[in-house]
CSV table of C-alpha atoms in Angstrom, one decimal:
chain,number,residue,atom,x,y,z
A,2,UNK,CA,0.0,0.0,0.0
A,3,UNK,CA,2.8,2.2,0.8
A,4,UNK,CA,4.1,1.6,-3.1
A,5,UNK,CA,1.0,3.0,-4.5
A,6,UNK,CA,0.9,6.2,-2.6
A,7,UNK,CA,-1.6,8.4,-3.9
A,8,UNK,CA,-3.0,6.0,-6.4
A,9,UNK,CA,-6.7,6.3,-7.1
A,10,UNK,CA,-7.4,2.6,-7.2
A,11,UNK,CA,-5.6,2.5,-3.8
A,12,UNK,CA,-9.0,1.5,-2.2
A,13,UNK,CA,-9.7,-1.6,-4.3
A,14,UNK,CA,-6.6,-2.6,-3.8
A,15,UNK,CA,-6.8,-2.8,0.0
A,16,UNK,CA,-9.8,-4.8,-1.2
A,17,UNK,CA,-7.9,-7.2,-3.1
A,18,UNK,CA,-5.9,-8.1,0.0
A,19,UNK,CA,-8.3,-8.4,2.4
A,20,UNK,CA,-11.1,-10.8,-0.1
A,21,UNK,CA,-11.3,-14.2,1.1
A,22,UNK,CA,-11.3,-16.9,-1.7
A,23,UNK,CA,-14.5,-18.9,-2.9
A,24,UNK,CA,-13.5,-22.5,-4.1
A,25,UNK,CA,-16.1,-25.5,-5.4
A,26,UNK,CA,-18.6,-22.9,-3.4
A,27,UNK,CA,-16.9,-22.9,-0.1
A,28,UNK,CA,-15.5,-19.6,1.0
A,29,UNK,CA,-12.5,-19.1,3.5
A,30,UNK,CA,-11.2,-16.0,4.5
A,31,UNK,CA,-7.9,-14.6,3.9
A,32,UNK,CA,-6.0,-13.9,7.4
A,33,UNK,CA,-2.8,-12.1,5.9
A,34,UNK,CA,-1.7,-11.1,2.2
A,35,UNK,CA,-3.3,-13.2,-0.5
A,36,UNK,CA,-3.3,-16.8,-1.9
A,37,UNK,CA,-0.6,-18.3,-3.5
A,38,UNK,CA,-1.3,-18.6,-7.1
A,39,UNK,CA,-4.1,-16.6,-7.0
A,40,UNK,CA,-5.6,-14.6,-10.2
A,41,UNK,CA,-4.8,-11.2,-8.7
A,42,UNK,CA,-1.4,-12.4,-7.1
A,43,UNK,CA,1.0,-11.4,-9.9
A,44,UNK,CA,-0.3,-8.0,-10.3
A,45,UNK,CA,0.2,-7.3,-6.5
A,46,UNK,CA,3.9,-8.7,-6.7
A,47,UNK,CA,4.4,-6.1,-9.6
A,48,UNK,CA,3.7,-3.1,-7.1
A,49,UNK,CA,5.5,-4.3,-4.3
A,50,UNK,CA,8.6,-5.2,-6.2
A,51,UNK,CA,8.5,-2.2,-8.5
A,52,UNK,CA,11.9,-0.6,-8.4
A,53,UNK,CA,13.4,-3.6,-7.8
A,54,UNK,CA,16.0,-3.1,-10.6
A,55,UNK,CA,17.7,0.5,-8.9
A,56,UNK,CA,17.4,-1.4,-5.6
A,57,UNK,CA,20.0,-4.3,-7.1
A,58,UNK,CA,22.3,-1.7,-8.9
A,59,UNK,CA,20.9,-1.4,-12.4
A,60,UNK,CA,22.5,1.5,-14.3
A,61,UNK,CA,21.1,3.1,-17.5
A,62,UNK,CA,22.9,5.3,-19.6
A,63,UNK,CA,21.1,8.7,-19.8
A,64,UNK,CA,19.4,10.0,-23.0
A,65,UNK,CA,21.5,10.5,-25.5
A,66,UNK,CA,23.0,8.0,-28.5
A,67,UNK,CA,22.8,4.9,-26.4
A,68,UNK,CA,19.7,5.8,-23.8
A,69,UNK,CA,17.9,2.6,-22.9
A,70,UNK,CA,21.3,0.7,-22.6
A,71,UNK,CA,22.4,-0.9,-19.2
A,72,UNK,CA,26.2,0.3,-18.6
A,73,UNK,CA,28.6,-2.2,-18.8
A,74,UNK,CA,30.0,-2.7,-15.3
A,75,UNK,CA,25.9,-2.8,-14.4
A,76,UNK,CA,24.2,-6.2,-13.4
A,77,UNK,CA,21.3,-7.4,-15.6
A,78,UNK,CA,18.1,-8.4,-13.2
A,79,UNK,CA,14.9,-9.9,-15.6
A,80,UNK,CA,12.2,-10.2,-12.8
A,81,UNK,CA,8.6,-11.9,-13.7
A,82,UNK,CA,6.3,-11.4,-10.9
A,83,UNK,CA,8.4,-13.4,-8.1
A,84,UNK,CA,10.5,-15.1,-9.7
A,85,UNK,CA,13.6,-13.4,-11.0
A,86,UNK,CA,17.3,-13.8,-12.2
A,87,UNK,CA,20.3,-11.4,-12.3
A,88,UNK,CA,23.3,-11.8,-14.5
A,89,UNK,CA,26.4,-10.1,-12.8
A,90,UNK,CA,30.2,-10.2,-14.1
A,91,UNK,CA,31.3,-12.3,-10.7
A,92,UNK,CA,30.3,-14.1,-7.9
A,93,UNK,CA,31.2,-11.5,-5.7
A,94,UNK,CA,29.5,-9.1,-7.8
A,95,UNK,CA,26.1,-12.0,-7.6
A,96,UNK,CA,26.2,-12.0,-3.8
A,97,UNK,CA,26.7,-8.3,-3.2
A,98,UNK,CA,23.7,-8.4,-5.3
A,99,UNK,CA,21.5,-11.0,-3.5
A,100,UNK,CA,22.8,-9.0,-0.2
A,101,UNK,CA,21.2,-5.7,-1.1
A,102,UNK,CA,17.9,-7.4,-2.3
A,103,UNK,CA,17.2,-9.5,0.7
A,104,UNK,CA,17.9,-6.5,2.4
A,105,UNK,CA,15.2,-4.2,0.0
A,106,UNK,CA,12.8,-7.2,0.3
A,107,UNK,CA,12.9,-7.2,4.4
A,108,UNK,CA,10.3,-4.3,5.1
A,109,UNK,CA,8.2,-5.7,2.5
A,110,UNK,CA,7.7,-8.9,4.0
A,111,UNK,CA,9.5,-11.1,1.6
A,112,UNK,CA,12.8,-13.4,2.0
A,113,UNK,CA,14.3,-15.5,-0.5
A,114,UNK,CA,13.4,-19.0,-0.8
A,115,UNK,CA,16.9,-20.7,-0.3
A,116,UNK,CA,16.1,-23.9,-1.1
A,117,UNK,CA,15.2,-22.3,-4.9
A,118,UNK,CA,18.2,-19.5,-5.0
A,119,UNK,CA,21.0,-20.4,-6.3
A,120,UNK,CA,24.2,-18.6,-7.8
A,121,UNK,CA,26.2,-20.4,-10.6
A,122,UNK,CA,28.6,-20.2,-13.8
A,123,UNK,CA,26.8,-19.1,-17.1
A,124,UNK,CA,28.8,-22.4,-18.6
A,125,UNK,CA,26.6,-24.2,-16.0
A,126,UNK,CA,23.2,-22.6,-17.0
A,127,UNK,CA,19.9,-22.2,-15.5
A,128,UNK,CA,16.8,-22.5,-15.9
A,129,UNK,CA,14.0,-19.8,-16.0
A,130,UNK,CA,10.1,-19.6,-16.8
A,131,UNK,CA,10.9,-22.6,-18.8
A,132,UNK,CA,14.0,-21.4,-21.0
A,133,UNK,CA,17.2,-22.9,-20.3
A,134,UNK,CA,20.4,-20.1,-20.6
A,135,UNK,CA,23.9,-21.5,-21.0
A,136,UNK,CA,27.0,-20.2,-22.1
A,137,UNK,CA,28.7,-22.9,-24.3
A,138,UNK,CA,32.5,-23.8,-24.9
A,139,UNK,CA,32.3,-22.4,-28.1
A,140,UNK,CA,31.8,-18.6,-26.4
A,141,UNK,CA,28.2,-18.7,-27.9
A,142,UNK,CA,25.5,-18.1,-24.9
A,143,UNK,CA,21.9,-19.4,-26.2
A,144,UNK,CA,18.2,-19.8,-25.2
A,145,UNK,CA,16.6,-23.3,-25.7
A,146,UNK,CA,13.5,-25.1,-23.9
A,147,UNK,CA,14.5,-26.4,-20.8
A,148,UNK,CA,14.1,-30.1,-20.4
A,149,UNK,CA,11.5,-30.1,-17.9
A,150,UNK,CA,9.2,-27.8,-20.3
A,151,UNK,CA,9.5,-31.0,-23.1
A,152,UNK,CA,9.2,-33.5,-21.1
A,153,UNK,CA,5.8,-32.0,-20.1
A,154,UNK,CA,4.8,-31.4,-23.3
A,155,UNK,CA,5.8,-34.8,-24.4
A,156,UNK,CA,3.6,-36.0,-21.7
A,157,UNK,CA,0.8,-33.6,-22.8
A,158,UNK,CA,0.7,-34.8,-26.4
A,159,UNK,CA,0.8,-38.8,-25.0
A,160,UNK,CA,-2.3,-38.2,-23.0
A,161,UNK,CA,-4.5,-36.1,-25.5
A,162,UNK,CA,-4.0,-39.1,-28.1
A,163,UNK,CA,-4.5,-41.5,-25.8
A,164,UNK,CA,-7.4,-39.6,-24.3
A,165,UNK,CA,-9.0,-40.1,-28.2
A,166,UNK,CA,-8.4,-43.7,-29.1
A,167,UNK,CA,-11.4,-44.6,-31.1
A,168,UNK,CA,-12.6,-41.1,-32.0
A,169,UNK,CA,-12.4,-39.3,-35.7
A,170,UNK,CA,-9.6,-38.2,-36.9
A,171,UNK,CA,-11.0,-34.4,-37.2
A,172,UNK,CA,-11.3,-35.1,-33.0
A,173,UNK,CA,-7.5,-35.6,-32.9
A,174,UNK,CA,-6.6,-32.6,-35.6
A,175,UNK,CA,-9.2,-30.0,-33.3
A,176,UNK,CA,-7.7,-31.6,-29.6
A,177,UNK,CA,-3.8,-31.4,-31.0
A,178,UNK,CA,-3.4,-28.3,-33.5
A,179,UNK,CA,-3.7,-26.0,-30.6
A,180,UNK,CA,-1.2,-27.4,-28.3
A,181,UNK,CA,1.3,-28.0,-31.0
A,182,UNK,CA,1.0,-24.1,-32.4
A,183,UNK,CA,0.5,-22.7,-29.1
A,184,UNK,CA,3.7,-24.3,-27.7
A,185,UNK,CA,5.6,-23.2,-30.9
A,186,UNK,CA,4.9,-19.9,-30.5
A,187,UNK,CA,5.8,-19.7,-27.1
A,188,UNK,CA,9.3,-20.9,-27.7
A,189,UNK,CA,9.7,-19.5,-31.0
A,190,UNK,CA,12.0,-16.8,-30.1
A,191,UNK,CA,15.0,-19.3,-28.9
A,192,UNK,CA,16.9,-21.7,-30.3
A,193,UNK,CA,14.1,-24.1,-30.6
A,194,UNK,CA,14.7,-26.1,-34.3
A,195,UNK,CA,16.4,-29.2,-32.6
A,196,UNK,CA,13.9,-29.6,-30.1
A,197,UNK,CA,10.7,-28.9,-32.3
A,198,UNK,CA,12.5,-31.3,-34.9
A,199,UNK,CA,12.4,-34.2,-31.9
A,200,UNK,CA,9.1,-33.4,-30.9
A,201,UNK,CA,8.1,-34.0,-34.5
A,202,UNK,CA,9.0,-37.2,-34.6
A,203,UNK,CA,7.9,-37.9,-31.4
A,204,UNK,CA,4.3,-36.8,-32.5
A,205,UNK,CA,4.3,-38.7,-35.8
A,206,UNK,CA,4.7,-41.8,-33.5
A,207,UNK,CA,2.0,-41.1,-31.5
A,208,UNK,CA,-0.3,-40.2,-34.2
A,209,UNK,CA,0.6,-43.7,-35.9
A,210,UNK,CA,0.1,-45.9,-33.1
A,211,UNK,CA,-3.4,-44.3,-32.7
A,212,UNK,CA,-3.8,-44.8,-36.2
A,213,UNK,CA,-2.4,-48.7,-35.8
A,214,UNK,CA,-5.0,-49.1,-32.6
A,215,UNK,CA,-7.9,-47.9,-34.4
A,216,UNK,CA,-7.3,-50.3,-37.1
A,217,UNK,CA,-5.7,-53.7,-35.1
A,218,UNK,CA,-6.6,-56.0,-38.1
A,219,UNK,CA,-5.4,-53.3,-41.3
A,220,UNK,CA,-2.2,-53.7,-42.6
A,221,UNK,CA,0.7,-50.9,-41.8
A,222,UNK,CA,1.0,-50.0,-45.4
A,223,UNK,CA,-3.2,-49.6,-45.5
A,224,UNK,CA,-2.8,-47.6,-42.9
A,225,UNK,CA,0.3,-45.4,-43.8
A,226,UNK,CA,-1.8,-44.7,-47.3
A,227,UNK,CA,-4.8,-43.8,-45.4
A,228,UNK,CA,-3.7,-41.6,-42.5
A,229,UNK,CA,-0.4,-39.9,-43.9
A,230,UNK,CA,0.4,-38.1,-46.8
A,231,UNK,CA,1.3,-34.8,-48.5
A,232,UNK,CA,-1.9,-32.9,-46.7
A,233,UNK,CA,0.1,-29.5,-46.7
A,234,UNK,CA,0.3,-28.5,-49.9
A,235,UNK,CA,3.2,-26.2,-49.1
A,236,UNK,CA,5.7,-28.4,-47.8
A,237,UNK,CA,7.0,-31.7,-49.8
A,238,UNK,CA,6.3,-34.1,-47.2
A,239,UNK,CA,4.6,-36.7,-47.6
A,240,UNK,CA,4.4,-38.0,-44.2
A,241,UNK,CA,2.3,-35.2,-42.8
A,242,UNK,CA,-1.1,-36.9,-40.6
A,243,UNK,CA,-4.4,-36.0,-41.8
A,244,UNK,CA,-7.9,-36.2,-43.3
A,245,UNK,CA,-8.4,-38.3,-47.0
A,246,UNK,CA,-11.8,-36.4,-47.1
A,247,UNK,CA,-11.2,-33.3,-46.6
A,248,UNK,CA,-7.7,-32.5,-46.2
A,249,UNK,CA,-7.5,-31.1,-42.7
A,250,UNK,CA,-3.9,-32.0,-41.3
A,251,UNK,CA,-1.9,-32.1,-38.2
A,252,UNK,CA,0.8,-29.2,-38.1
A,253,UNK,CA,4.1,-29.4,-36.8
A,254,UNK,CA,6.8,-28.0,-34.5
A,255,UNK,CA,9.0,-27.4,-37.2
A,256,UNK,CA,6.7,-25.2,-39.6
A,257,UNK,CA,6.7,-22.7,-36.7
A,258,UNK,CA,9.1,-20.1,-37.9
A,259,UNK,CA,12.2,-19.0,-35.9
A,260,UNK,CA,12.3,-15.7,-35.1
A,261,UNK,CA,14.4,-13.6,-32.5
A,262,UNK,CA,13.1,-11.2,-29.5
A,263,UNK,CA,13.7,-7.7,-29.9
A,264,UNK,CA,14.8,-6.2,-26.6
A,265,UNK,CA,13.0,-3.5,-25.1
A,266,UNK,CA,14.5,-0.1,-24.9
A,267,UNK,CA,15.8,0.4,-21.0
A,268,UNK,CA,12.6,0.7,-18.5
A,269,UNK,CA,9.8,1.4,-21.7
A,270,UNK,CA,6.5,0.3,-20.3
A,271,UNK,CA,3.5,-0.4,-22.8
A,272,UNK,CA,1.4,1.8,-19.8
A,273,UNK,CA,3.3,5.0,-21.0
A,274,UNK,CA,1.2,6.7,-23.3
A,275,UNK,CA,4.4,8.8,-24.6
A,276,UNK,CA,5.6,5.4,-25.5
A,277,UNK,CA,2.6,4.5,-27.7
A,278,UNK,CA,4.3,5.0,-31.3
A,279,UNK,CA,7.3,3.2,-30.2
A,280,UNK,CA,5.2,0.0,-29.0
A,281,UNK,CA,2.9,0.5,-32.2
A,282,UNK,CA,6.4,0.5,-34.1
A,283,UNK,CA,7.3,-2.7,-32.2
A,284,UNK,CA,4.4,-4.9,-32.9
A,285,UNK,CA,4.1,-4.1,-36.8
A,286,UNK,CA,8.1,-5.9,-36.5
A,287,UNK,CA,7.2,-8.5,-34.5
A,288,UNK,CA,6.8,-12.0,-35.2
A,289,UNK,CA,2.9,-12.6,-36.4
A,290,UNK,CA,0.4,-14.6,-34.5
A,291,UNK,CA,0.6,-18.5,-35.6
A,292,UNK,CA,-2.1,-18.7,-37.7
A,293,UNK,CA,-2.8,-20.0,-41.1
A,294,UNK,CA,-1.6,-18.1,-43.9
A,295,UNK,CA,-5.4,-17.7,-45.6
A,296,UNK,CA,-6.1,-15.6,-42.7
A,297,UNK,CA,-3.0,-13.6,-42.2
A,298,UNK,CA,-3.6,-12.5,-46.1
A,299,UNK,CA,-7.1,-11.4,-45.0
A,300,UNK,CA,-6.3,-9.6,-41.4
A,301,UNK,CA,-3.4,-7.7,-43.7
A,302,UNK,CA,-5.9,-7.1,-46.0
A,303,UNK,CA,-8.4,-5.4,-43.8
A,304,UNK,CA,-6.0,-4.3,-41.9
A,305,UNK,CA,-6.4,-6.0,-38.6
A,306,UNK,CA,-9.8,-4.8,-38.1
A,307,UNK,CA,-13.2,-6.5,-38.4
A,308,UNK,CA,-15.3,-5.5,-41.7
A,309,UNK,CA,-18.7,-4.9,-39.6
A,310,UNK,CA,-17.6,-2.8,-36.4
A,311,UNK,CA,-14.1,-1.5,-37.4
A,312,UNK,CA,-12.3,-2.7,-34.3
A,313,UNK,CA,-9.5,-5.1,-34.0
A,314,UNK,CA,-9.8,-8.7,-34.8
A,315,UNK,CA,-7.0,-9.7,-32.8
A,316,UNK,CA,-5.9,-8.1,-29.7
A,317,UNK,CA,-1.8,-9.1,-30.0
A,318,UNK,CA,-0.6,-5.7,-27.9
A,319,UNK,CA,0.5,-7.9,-25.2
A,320,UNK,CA,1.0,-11.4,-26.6
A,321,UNK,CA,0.3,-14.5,-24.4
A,322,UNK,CA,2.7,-15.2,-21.5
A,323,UNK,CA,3.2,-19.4,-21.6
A,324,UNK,CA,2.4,-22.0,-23.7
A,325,UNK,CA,-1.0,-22.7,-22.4
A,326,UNK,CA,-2.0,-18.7,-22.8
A,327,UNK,CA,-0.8,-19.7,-26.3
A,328,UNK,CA,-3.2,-22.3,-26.9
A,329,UNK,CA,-6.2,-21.1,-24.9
A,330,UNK,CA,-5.4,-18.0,-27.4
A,331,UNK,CA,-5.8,-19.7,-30.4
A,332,UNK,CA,-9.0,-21.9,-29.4
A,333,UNK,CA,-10.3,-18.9,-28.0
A,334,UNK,CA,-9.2,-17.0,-31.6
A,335,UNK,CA,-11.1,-19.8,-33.2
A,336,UNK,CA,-14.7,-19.8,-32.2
A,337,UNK,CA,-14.1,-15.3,-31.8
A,338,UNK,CA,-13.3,-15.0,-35.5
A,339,UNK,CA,-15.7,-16.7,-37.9
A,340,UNK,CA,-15.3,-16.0,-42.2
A,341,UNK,CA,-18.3,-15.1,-44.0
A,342,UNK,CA,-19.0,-13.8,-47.7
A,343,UNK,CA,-19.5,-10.2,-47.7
A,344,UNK,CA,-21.0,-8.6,-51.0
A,345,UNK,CA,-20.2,-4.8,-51.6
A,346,UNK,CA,-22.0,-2.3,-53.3
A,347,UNK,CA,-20.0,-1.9,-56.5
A,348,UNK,CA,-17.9,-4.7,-55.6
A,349,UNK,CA,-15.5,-5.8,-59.2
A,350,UNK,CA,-15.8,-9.5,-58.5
A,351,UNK,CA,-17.5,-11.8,-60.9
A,352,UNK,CA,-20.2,-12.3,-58.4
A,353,UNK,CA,-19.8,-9.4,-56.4
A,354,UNK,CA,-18.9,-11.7,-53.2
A,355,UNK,CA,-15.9,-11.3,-51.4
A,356,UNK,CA,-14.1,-13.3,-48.2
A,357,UNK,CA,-13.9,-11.3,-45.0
A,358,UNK,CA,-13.3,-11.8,-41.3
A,359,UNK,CA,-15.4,-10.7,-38.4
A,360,UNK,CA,-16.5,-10.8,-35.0
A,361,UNK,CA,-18.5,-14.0,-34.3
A,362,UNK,CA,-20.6,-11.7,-32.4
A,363,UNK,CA,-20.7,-8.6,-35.0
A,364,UNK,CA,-22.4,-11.7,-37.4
A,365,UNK,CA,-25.0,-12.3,-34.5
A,366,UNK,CA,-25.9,-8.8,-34.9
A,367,UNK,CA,-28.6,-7.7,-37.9
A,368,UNK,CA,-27.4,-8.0,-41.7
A,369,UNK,CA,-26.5,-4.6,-42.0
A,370,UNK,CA,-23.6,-2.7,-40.9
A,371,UNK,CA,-22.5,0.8,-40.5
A,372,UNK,CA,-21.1,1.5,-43.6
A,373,UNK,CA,-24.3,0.1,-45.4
A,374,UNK,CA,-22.8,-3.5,-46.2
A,375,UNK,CA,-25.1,-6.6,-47.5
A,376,UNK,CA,-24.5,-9.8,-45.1
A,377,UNK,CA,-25.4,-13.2,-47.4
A,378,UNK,CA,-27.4,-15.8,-44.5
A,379,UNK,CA,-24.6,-18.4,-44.9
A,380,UNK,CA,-23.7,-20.1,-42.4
A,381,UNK,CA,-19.8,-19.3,-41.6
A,382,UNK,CA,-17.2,-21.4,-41.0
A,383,UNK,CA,-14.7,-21.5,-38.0
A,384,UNK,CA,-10.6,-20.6,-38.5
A,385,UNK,CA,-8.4,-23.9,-38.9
């Protein structure tokens, strides 16, 4: 409370700490700060560890050529609500550092959990919010998945298959497409090709032994015609799993493009509305959201923004935080966003129909929007 000083939400915030919790209908009050894992939890942690950074000696050099840059005798700290990691130039320099934050944390009531702290070599590595960092004997320091993050995701993909033995393949394509681009996207950013390469093959295992159980008394090259082929048109491989009918197809690891984080410029917030051409800037350079290319050529075509009410399609300001906010993004994306034939007055097309995107609720709404544009009563289809 002291951090917020003269905060006008100051008052629901006192709320915040002192609401009990409400669990399968049972309520039970909260004695003393809040819940551990609770929804509101990380947001609180962000105002009592703001300043955090000046507190463990992080030094920026002032405006001028290189503003935004940390000095060089300065140690790095990356915090994510608690958890948090800083990069210093020696050991002593790392426990000098650890010394001044315990001693900033004391008056706010937190300690270091010991049993989790830890102080090592960069050759040695760590691991954080599922990334491992390690500085190799070749010089080169890189990013990959941590092994604990693909083991669980190997585990994931076993028990989703499992889970549909028996059911249609379009079950398996609608349960699995999800996880496999919302884990992707996630780790996208590191050095990720090796590891989406494994889980690849890992996946095409899976998907055959499903295949193999749902047809015990078929032979393997029956089932190999059946099940596998060249589904994606743009890729030559012919061992991709999908749907004879009507071509729907399981994606893979390795389709996800790599593509490296920008770093933000020194303490820029996405809150600072003097910031708000330089984050605009940012996100037309980042990486694009991992969807299909049909409806990446639309969004650019209408420019991010839904043909009926003129707002954005896709709110990607603040991209998803883990692998699951990935994939509850994209289900979520899917039954948001629906396509449906839009005829324009004085349209050039043959028969004066053309393929848009819009709200699922905008289409709810009557057949007529703002701008005077016709809705045909098709029924639309959801986003792959």
């Amino acid at each position: 409370m002291a951090q917020l000083g003269t905060f006008p939400a100051r008052g629901m915030v006192r709320q915040w700490l002192k609401a009990g919790v409400v669990e399968r209908g049972r309520f039970t009050a909260t004695e003393e700060g809040t819940p551990q894992g609770g929804v509101i939890s990380p947001v609180l942690l962000n105002v009592a560890l703001h300043g955090m950074e000046a507190a463990a000696g992080v030094r920026y050099y002032p405006p001028g050529r290189r503003a935004g840059e940390i000095m060089p005798d300065a140690p790095v700290l990356v915090r994510y609500a608690d958890d948090l990691v800083a990069m210093c130039h020696s050991r002593a320099a790392a426990e000098q550092v650890k010394a001044r934050l315990a001693e900033w944390l004391a008056p706010r009531g937190l300690v270091f959990n010991e049993d989790k702290t830890r102080i090592v070599h960069a050759e040695t590595g760590f691991d954080f919010l599922g990334f491992n960092v390690r500085r190799y004997r070749s010089g080169k320091l890189l990013i990959k998945p941590n092994r604990a993050a693909v083991r669980r995701i190997r585990v994931r993909l076993r028990e989703e298959i499992r889970a549909l033995r028996g059911a249609e393949t379009l079950a398996v394509l609608r349960a699995v497409n999800p996880i496999v681009r919302g884990w992707a996207a996630y780790y996208r950013t590191v050095v990720s090709k090796e590891v989406f390469a494994s889980l690849d093959a890992y996946l095409w295992q899976l998907s055959y032994r499903w295949a193999l159980r749902r047809h015990p008394k078929k032979s393997k090259h029956w089932i190999t015609n059946r099940y596998f082929g060249r589904f994606n048109p743009a890729r030559q491989d012919r061992w991709v799993f999908g749907h004879r009918d009507n071509g729907a197809y399981l994606v893979k690891f390795a389709w996800t493009k790599i593509v490296r984080h920008q770093l933000v410029k020194g303490t820029s917030s996405p809150d600072d509305p003097a910031l708000t051409d330089y984050w605009a800037d940012r996100r037309r350079r980042s990486a694009p959201p991992p969807l299909d290319r049909a409806t990446m050529r639309l969004l650019q075509t209408q420019k991010g923004r839904c043909q009926l009410c003129e707002q954005l399609l896709l709110h990607t300001d603040r991209p998803p935080q883990s692998p699951t906010g990935w994939e509850q993004w994209l289900r979520t994306t899917r039954k948001a966003i629906k396509t449906r034939h839009i005829a324009y007055q004085g349209a050039k097309t043959p028969d004066g129909v053309q393929l848009r995107l819009a709200h699922a609720t905008c289409l709810r709404r009557p057949n007529t929007s703002n701008n005077g544009t016709t809705l045909h009563s098709q029924e639309p289809s959801g986003l792959a």
